[in-house]
PDB file of C-alpha atoms and ligand atoms in Angstrom:
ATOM      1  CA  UNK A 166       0.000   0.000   0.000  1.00  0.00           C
ATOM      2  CA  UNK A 167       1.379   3.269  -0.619  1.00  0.00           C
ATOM      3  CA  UNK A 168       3.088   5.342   2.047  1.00  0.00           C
ATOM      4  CA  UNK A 169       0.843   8.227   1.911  1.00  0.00           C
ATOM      5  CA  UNK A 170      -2.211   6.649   1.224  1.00  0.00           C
ATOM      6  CA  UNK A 171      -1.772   4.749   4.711  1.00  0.00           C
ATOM      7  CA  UNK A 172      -1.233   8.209   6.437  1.00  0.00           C
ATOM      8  CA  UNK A 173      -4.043   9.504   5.467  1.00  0.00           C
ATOM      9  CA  UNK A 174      -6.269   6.963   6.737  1.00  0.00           C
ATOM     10  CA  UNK A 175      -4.500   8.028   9.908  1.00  0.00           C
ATOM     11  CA  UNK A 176      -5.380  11.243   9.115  1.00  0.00           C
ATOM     12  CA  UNK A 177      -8.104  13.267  11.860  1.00  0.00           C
ATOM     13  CA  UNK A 178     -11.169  14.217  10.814  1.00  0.00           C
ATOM     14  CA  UNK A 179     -11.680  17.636  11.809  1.00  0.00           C
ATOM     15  CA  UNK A 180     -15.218  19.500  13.062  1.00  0.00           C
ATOM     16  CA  UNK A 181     -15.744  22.400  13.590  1.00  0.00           C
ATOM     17  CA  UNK A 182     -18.304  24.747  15.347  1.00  0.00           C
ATOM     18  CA  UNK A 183     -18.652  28.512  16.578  1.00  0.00           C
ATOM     19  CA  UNK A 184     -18.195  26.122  20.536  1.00  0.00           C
ATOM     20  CA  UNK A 185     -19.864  23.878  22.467  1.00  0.00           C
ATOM     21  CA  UNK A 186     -22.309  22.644  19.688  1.00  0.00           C
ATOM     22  CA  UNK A 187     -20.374  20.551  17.743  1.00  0.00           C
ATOM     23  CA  UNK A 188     -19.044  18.626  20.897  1.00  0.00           C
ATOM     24  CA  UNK A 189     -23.075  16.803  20.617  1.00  0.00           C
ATOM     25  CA  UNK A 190     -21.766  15.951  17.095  1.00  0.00           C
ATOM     26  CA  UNK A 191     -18.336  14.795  18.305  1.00  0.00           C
ATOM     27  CA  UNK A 192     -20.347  12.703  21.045  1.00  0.00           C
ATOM     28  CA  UNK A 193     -21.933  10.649  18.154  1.00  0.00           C
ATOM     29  CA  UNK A 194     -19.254  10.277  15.999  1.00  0.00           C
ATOM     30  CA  UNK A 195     -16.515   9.096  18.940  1.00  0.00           C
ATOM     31  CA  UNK A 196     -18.685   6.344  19.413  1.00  0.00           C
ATOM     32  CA  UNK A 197     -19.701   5.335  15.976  1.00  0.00           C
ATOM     33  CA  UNK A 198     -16.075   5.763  15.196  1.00  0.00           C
ATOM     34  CA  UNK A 199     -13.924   4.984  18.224  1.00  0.00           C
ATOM     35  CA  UNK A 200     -10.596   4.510  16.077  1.00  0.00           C
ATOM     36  CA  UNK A 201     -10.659   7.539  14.655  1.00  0.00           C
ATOM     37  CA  UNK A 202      -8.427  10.885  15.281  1.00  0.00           C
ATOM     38  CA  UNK A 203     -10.668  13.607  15.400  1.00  0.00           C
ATOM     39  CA  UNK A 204      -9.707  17.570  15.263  1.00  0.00           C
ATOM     40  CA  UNK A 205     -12.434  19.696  17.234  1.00  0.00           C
ATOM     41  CA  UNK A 206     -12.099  23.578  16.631  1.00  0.00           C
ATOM     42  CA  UNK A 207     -14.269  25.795  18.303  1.00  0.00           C
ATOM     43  CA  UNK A 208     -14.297  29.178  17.578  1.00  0.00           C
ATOM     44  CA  UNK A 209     -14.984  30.729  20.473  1.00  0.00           C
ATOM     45  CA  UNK A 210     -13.616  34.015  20.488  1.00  0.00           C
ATOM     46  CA  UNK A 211     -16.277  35.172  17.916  1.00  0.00           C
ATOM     47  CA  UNK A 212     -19.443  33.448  18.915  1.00  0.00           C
ATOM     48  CA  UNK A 213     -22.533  33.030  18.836  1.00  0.00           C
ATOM     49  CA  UNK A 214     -22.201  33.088  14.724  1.00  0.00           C
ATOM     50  CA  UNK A 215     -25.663  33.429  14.975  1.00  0.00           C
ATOM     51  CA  UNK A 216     -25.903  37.099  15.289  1.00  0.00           C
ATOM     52  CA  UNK A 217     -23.436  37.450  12.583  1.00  0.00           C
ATOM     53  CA  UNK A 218     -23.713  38.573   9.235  1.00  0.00           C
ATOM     54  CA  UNK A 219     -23.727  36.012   6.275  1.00  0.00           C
ATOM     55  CA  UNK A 220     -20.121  38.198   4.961  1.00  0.00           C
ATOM     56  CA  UNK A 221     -18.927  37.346   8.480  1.00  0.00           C
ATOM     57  CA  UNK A 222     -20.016  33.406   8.549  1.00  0.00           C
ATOM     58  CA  UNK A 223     -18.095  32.939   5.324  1.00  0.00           C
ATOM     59  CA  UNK A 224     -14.909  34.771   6.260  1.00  0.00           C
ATOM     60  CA  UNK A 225     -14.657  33.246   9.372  1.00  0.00           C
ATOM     61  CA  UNK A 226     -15.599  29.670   8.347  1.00  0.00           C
ATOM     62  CA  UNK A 227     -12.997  29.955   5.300  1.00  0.00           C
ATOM     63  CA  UNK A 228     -10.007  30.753   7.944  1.00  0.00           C
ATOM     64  CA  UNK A 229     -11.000  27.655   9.377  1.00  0.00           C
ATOM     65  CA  UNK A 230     -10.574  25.572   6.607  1.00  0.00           C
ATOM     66  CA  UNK A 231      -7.391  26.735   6.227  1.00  0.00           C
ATOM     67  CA  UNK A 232      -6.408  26.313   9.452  1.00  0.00           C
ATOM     68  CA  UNK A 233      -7.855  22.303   9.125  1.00  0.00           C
ATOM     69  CA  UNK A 234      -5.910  22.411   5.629  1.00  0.00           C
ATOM     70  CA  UNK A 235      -3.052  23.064   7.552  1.00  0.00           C
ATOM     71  CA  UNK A 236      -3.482  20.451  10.259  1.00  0.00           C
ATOM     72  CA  UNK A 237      -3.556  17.727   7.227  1.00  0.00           C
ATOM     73  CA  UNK A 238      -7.296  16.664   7.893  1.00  0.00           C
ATOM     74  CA  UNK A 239      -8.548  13.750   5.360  1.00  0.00           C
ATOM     75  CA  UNK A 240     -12.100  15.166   5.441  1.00  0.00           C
ATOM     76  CA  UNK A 241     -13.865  17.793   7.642  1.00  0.00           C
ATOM     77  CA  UNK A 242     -17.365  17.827   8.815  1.00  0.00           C
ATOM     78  CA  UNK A 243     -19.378  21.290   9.643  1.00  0.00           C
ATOM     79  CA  UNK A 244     -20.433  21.033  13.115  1.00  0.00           C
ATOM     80  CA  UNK A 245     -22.347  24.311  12.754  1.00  0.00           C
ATOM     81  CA  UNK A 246     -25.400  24.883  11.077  1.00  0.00           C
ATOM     82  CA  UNK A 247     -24.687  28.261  10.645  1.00  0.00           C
ATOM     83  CA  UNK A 248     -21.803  28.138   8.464  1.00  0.00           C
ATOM     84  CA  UNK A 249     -23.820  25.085   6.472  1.00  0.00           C
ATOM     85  CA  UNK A 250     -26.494  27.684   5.868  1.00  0.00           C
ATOM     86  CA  UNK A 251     -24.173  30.421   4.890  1.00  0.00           C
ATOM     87  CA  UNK A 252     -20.724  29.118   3.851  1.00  0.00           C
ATOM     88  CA  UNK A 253     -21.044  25.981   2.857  1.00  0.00           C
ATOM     89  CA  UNK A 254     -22.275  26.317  -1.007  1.00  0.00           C
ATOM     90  CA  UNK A 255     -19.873  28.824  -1.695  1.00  0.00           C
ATOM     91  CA  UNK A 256     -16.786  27.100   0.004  1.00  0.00           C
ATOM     92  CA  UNK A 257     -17.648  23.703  -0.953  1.00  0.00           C
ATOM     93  CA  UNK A 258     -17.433  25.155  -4.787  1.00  0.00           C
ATOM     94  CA  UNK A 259     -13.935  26.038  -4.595  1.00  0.00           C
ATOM     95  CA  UNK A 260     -11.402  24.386  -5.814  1.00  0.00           C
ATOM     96  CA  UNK A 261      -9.165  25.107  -3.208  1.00  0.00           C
ATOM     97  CA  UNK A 262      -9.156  22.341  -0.640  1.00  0.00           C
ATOM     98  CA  UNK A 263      -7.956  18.879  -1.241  1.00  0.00           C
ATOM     99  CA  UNK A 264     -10.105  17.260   1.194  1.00  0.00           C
ATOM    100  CA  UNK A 265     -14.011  16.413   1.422  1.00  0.00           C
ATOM    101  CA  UNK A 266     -16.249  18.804   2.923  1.00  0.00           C
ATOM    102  CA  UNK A 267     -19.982  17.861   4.576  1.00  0.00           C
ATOM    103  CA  UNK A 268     -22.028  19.831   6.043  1.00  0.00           C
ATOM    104  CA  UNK A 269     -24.796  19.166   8.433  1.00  0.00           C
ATOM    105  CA  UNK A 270     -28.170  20.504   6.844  1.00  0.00           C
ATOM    106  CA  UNK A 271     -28.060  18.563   3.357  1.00  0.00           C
ATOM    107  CA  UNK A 272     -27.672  15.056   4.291  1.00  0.00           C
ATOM    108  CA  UNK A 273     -30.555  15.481   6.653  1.00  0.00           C
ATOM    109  CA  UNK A 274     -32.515  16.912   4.400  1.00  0.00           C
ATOM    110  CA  UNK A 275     -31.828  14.600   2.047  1.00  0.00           C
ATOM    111  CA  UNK A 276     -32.463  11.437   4.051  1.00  0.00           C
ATOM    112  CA  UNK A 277     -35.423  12.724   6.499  1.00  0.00           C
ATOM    113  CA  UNK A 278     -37.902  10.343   6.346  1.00  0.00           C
ATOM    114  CA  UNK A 279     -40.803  11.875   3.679  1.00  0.00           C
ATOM    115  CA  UNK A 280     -44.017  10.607   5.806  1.00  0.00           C
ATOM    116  CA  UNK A 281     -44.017  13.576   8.192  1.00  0.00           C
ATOM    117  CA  UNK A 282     -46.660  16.638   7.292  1.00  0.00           C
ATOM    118  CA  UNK A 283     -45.096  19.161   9.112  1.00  0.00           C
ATOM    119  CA  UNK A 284     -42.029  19.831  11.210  1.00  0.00           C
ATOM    120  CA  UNK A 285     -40.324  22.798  13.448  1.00  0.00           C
ATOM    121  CA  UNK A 286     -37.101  23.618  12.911  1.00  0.00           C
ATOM    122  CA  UNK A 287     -35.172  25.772  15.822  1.00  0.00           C
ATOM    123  CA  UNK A 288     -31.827  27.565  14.911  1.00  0.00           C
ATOM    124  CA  UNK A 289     -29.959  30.505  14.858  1.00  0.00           C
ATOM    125  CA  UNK A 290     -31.350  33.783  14.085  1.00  0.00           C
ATOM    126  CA  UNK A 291     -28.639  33.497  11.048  1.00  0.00           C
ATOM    127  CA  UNK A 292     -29.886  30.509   9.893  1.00  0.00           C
ATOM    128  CA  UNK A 293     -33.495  31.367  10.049  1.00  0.00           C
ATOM    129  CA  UNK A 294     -32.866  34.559   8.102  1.00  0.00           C
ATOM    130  CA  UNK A 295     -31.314  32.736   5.470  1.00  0.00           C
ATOM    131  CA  UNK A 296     -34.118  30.323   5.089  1.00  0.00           C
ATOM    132  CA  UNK A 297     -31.332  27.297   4.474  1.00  0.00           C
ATOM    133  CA  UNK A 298     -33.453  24.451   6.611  1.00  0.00           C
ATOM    134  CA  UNK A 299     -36.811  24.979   4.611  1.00  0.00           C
ATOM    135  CA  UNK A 300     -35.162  25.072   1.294  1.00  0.00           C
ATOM    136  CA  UNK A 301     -33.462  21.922   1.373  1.00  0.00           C
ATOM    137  CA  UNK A 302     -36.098  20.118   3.071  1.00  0.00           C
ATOM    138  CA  UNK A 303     -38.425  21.147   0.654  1.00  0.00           C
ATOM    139  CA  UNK A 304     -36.045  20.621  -2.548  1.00  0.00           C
ATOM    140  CA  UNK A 305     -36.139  17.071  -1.342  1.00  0.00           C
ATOM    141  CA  UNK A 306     -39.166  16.519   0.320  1.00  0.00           C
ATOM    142  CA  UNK A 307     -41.592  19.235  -1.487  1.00  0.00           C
ATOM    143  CA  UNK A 308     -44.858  17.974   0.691  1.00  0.00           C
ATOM    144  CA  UNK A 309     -43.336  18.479   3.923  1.00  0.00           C
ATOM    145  CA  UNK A 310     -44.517  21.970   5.322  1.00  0.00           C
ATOM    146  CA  UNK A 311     -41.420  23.489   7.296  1.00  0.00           C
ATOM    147  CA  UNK A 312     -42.181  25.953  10.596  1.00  0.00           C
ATOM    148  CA  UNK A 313     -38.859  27.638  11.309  1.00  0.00           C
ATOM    149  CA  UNK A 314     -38.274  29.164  14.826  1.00  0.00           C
ATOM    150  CA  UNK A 315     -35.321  31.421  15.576  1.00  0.00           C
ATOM    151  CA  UNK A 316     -33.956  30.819  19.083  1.00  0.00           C
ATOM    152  CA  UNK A 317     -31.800  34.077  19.958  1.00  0.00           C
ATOM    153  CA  UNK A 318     -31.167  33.170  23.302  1.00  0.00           C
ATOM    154  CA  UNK A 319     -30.515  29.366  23.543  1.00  0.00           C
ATOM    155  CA  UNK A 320     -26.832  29.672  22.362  1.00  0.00           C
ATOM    156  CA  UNK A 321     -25.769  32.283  24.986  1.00  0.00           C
ATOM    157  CA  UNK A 322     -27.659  29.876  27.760  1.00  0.00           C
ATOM    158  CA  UNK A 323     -25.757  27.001  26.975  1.00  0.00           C
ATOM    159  CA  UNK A 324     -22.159  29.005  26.352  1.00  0.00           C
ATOM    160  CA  UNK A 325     -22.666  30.964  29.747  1.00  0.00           C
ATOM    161  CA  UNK A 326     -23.316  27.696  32.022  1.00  0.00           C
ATOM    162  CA  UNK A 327     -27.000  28.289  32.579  1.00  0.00           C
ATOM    163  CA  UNK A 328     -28.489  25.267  31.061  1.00  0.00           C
ATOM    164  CA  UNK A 329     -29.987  24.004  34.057  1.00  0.00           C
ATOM    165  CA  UNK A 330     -31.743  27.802  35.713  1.00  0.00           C
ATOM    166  CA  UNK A 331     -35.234  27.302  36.220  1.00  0.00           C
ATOM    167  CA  UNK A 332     -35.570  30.780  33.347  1.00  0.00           C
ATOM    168  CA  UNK A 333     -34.243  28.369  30.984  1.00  0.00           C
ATOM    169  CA  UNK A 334     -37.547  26.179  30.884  1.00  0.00           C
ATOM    170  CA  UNK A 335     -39.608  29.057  30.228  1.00  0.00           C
ATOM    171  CA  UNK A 336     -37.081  30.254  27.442  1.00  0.00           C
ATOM    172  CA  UNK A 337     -37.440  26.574  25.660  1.00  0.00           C
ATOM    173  CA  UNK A 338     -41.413  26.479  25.958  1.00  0.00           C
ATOM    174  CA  UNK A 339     -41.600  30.019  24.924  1.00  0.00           C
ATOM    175  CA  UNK A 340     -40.543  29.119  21.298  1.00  0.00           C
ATOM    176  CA  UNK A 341     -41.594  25.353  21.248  1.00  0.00           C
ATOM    177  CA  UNK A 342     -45.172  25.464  22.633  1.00  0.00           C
ATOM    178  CA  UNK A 343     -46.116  27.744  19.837  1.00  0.00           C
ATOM    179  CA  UNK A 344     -44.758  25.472  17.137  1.00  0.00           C
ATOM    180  CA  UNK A 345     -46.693  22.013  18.813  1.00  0.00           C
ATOM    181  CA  UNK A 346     -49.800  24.203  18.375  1.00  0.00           C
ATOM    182  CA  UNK A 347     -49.407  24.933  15.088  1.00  0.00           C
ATOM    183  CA  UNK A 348     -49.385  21.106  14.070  1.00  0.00           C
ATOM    184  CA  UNK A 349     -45.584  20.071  13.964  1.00  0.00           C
ATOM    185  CA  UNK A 350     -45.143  16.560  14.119  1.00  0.00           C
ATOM    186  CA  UNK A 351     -41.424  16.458  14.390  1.00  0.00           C
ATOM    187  CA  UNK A 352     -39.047  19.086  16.034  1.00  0.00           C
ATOM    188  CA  UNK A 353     -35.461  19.817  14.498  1.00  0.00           C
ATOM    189  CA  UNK A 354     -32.240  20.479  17.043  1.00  0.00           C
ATOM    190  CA  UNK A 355     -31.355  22.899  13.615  1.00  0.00           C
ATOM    191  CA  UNK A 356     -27.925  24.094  15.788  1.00  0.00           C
ATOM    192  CA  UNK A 357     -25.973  21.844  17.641  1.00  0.00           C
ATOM    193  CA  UNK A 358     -25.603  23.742  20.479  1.00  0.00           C
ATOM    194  CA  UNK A 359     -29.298  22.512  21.191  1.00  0.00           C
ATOM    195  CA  UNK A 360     -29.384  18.841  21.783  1.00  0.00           C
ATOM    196  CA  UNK A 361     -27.673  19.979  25.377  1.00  0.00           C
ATOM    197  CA  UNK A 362     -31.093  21.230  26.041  1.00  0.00           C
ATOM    198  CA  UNK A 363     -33.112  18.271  25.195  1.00  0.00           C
ATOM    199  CA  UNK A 364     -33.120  17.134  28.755  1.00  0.00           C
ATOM    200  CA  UNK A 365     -35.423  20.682  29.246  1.00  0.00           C
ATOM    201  CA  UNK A 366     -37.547  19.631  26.378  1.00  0.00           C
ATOM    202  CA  UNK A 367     -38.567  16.310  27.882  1.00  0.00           C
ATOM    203  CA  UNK A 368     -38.957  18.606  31.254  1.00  0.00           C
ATOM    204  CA  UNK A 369     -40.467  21.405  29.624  1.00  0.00           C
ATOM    205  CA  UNK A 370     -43.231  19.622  27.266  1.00  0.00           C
ATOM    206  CA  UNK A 371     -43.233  16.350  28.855  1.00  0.00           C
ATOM    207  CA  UNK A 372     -47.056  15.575  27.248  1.00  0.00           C
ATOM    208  CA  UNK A 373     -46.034  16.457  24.130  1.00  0.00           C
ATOM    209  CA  UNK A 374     -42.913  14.563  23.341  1.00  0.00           C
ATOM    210  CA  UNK A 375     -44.506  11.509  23.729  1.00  0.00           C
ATOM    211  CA  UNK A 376     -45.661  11.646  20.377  1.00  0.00           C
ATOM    212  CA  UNK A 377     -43.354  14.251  18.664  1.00  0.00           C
ATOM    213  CA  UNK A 378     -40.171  12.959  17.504  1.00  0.00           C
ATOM    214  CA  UNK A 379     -37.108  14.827  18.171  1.00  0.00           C
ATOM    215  CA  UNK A 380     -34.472  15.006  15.236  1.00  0.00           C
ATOM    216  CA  UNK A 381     -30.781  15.340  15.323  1.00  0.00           C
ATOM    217  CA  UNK A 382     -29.178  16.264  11.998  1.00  0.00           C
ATOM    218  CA  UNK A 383     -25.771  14.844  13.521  1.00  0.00           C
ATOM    219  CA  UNK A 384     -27.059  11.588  12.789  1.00  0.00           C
ATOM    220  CA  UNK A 385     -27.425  12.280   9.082  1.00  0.00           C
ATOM    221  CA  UNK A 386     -24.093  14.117   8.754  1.00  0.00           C
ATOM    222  CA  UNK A 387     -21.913  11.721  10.748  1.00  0.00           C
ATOM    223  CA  UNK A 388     -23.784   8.850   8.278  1.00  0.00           C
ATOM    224  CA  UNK A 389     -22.916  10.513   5.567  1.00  0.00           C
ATOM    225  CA  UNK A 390     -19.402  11.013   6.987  1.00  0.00           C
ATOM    226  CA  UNK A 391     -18.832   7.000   7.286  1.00  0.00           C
ATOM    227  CA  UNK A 392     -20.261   6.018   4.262  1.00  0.00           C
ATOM    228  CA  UNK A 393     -17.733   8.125   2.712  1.00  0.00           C
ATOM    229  CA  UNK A 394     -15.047   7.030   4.805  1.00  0.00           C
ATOM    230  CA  UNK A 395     -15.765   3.115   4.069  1.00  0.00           C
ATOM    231  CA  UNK A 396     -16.766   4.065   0.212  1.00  0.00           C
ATOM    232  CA  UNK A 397     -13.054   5.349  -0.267  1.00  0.00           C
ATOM    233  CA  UNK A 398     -11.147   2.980   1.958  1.00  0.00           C
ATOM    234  CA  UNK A 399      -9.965   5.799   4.186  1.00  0.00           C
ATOM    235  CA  UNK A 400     -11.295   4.617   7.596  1.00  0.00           C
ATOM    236  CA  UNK A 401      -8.422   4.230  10.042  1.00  0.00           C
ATOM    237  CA  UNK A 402      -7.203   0.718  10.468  1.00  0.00           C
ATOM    238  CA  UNK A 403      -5.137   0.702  13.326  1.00  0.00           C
ATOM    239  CA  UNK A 404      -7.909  -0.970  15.655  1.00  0.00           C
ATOM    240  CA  UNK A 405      -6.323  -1.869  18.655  1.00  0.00           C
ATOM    241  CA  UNK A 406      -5.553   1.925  19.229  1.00  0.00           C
ATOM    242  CA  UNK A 407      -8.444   4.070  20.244  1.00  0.00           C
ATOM    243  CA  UNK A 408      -8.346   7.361  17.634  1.00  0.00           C
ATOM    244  CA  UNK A 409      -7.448  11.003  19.805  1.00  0.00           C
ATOM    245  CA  UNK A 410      -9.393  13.722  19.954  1.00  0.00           C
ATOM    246  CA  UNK A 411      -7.484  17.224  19.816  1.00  0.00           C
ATOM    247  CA  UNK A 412      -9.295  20.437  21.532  1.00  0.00           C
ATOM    248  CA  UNK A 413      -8.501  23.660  20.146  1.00  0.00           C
ATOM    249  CA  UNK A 414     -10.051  26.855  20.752  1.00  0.00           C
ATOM    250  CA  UNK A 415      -9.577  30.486  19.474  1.00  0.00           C
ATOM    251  CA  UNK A 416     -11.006  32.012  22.795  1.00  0.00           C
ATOM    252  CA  UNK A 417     -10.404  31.047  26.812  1.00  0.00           C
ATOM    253  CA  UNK A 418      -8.912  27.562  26.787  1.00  0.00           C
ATOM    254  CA  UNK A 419      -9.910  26.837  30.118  1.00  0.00           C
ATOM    255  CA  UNK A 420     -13.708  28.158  30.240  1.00  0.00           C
ATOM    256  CA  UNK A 421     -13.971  25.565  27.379  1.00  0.00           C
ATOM    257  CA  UNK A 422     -12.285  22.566  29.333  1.00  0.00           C
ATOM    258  CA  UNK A 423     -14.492  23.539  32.402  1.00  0.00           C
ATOM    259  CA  UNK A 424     -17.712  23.594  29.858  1.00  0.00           C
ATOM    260  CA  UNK A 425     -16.684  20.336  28.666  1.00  0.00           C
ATOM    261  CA  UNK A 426     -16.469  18.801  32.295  1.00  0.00           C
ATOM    262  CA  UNK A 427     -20.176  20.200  33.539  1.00  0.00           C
ATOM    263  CA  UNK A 428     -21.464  19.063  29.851  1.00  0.00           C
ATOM    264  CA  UNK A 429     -19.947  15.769  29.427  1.00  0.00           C
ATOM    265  CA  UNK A 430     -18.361  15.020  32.610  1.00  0.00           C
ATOM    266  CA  UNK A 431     -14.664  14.880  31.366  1.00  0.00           C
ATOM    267  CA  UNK A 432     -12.054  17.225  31.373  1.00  0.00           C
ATOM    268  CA  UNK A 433     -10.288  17.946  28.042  1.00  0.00           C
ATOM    269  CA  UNK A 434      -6.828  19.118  27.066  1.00  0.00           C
ATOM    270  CA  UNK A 435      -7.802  22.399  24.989  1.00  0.00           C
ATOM    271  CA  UNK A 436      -5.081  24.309  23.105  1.00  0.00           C
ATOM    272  CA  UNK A 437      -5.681  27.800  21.666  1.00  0.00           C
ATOM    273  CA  UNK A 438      -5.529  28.247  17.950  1.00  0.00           C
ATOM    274  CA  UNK A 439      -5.719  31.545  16.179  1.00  0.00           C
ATOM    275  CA  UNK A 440      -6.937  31.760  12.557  1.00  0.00           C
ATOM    276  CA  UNK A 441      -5.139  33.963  10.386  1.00  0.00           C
ATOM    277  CA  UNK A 442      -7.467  36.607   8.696  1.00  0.00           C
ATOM    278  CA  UNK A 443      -4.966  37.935   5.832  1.00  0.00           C
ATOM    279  CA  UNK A 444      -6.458  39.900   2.473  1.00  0.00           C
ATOM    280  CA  UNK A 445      -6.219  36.688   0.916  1.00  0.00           C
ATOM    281  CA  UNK A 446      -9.023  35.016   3.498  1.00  0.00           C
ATOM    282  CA  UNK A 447     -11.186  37.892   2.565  1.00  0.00           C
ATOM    283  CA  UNK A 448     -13.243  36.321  -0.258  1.00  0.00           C
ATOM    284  CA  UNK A 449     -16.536  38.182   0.213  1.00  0.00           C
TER     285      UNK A 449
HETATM  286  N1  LIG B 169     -23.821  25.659  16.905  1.00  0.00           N
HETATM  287  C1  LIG B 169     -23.981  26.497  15.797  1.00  0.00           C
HETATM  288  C2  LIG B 169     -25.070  26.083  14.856  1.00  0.00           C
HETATM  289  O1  LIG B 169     -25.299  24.895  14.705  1.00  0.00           O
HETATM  290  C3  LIG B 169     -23.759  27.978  15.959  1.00  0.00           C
HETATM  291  C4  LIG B 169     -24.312  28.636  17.156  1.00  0.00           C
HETATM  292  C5  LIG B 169     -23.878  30.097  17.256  1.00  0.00           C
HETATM  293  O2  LIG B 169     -22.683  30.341  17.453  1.00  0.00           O
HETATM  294  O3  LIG B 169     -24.736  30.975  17.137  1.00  0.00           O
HETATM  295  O4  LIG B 169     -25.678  26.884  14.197  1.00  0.00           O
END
């Protein structure tokens, strides 16, 4: 087998998000894919991305990239919906990366199941303004009829520790209770920051979620991610090794290794990264 082709199996996967979120994506995908190295950037010093402008999204999702390019990742999945909704068609078009990119709103889209009428989605206020989650859902699934919440506050909640106050319950039913009424039979976590509230769902709405399903587009992505992997022979094949995952932030290293231990109950090495914003970077 060729040198280089057996390094890059061994090779991380990086994913990205604006912080926290994409750690409920890296949560799936360590255990689907235990063997694998993963790189997890979170870039911290300029969240939420949600109250960002698309120009912004792109800019700053493009010095990522660069920065993965740099770290010699073999593919790299979009932990944010944000940057799916605003960066994704125009960076995935370029020629300029020599690695796979996937983000997190298509292959859900693509693969939701077709039976349900009508479903909520909750993301950023970003997101929602650019109208990303309906369009693909209904490019692929035209019947479906799409109710799109934007949920200012839930990234800041989650970011600043506050997950479990007793405000945060009436800040989840204030935007979900309206959507139930209106008929949705299936509620979207449409930014990954939100799956660490799901726990306040179920709390929240507990008559309700017995018969509304809750969807994770993680699920879709990180299927999407393995098929690809297996498809092209690039899954790692050093098994006896558990894969690493690397931590590295562009904002306060240690508020995100003490997020990490209240969230998931583990402390985490986190390194600081900065991303280089040269003329170059500036595409838009
Ligand atoms: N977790 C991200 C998303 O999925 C971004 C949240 C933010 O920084 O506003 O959209």
């Amino acid at each position: 087998m060729p040198y280089a082709f057996s390094a890059l199996r061994d090779a991380p996967i990086g994913l990205f998000d604006s912080g926290l979120g994409g750690t409920t994506v890296l949560s799936k995908l360590a255990k689907l894919l235990p063997h694998e190295n993963i790189l997890y950037f979170g870039d911290t010093a300029r969240l939420p991305y949600g109250d960002k402008t698309p120009a912004q999204i792109l800019e700053y999702s493009a010095a990522i990239l660069k920065w993965m390019a740099s770290q010699g990742v073999k593919m790299v999945l979009m932990g944010c919906n944000t940057s799916s909704a605003l960066a994704y068609p125009y960076l995935n078009s370029l020629p300029a990366f020599n690695f796979p990119i996937f983000d997190i709103i298509r292959p859900f889209a693509q693969n939701l199941a077709s039976g349900k009428k009508t479903i909520g989605v909750f993301a950023t206020p970003a997101s929602v303004k650019s109208d990303m989650h309906k369009k693909m859902i209904q490019y692929y699934h035209p019947n479906i009829e799409v109710l799109t919440v934007s949920c200012p506050e839930w990234v800041s909640i989650i970011e600043n520790g506050e997950i479990e106050k007793a405000e945060t319950a009436f800040q989840v039913k204030k935007y979900v209770e309206p959507i139930i009424e209106q008929g949705a039979e299936a509620l979207v976590y449409g930014c990954t920051h939100y799956p660490l509230l799901g726990h306040i769902f179920r709390q929240a709405i507990p008559d309700y979620l017995s018969h509304i399903e809750m969807i994770d587009p993680a699920d879709f992505l990180i299927q999407k991610a393995m098929q690809y992997l297996s498809d092209h022979d690039l899954l790692r094949q050093n098994i006896e090794s558990l894969g690493k995952t690397q931590f590295y932030v562009t904002g306060d290293t240690q508020l995100f290794s003490d997020n990490m231990q209240r969230i998931w109950g583990n402390r985490q090495h986190v390194e600081h990264a900065s991303l280089l914003f040269t003329e170059k970077l500036k595409i838009v």
